[in-house]
Amino acid sequence: MSSDMDEFRYLSGFGSEFSTEDPRCPNSLPKGQNSPQTCPYGLYAEQLSGSAFTAPRTENRRTWLYRILPSIGHKPFKKFHKENFESNWDDVEPNPNQMRWMPFDFPAKKTDFVEGINTICGAGNPKSKLGLAIHVYSCNVSMKNRAFYNSDGDFLIVPQQGKLVIKTEFGRLQVSPNEICVIQQGMRFQILLSEPSRGYILEVFGKHFTLPDLGPIGANGLANPRDFLTPVAKYEDIQEEFEIVAKYQRKLFVCTQNHSPFDVVAWHGNYVPYKYDLKNFMVINSVSFDHCDPSIFTVLTCQSDKPGTAIADFVIFPPRWSVQENTFRPPYYHRNCMSEFMGLIDGKYEAKEGGFLPGGATLHSIMTPHGPDINCFQKASKEELKPTRVAEGSQGFMFESCLSLAVTEWGSKTCQKLDADYYKCWEGLKRNFTGPK
Ligand SMILES: [Fe+2]
């Protein structure tokens, strides 16, 4: 017998105006207005704003929810005790070294998604709505009668292992490894598991993710808008005690209410959760010579006010053909005015085939040198330059930011995954200088 959690239906498009009704309640969306004197089926109307009321039309985000009870029906918030979730990274001594973390552990005891989040690094502050945080999560049980929302910003969730079923106010998503999802500021959600799950979270404060401009690429390519999927309305009518956990100004709070928050029967708007399958990414690369900058692999971007400069880019390194002639094909050695945090969903990363493992991570901070390890350099300097598949069976990704990321106490010590020998992968790079002729 299939349960209602086996069915997932979606609306397609990025930034679209959607409208959806749970088929059990036809005509539950008010016709021609948002807030009639009484709503169909005795529902409450509630607006969720994702931008200032007066934001330009191209950036204006809001959704109208028609629900059994409004969100206000809850008891007061109290502190929710959870260590290592946005602990204050500004109190930790800065460390410019290249960092590599071995795969993060699965929890030894029962841990749900909220309990299983630990913060590795971050910059800025949600109070001033500028900055980001990078977390990893590792969990083995479903959230039970517990929902979470984030007042501080948006979550981009990258499962590395284990499928997630995400119940939201908007409907239900299923997100497997090699898919990602974005749950935006204020949206309530609950994560259900059928197996242990581990992954990465990029949180941005004060701004939302958009698709990158394509410039001369043209109207199509990279992540195409129609491949972003938003759930259709699906409500539950459960009158039991629920916990609502809120992240507010980098601290967690909890309140209770006597009904499920997933009671939205119909909704319309353009402020929504969505998912994206990374295998739908149309990859662009050089077909003549040289290694393109990784910006060609940008799936989503969260732009700062400085043109072309991202608070956070989500960049992937998918399987593709490499065909460049007379070229050192792997990533070049470089120093960057941006911070680069990398994770690996599966397989082997092309520039470092050992040490950087699925479920692990690296951080190359602003102006800290990095590049291919010695084995990669030697191999790529000599290999025959025939057309080659690269990153086959693999999926690496990068969170790149113009901000200077600071590593938390958990990231630098508590997790005990930092690899003190990382620098050794560049030791032994030989002088090849031939001298003047
Ligand atoms: Fe880099």
PDB file of N, CA and C and ligand atoms in Angstrom, residues 334 336 340 364 370 398, ligand 1:
ATOM      1  N   HIS A 334      46.155  29.027  -8.481  1.00  0.00           N
ATOM      2  CA  HIS A 334      45.719  30.420  -8.377  1.00  0.00           C
ATOM      3  C   HIS A 334      45.563  30.880  -6.932  1.00  0.00           C
ATOM      4  N   ASN A 336      42.944  33.741  -5.002  1.00  0.00           N
ATOM      5  CA  ASN A 336      41.635  34.307  -5.357  1.00  0.00           C
ATOM      6  C   ASN A 336      41.219  35.340  -4.308  1.00  0.00           C
ATOM      7  N   GLU A 340      36.735  29.982  -1.161  1.00  0.00           N
ATOM      8  CA  GLU A 340      36.231  28.813  -1.886  1.00  0.00           C
ATOM      9  C   GLU A 340      36.070  27.627  -0.929  1.00  0.00           C
ATOM     10  N   HIS A 364      39.587  26.991   0.834  1.00  0.00           N
ATOM     11  CA  HIS A 364      40.738  27.777   0.402  1.00  0.00           C
ATOM     12  C   HIS A 364      40.332  29.230   0.561  1.00  0.00           C
ATOM     13  N   HIS A 370      46.307  27.767  -3.939  1.00  0.00           N
ATOM     14  CA  HIS A 370      45.870  26.374  -4.073  1.00  0.00           C
ATOM     15  C   HIS A 370      45.878  25.988  -5.543  1.00  0.00           C
ATOM     16  N   MET A 398      31.156  23.760  -5.310  1.00  0.00           N
ATOM     17  CA  MET A 398      31.834  24.830  -4.570  1.00  0.00           C
ATOM     18  C   MET A 398      30.824  25.871  -4.135  1.00  0.00           C
TER      19      MET A 398
HETATM   20 FE    FE B   1      40.151  27.877  -6.483  1.00  0.00          FE
END
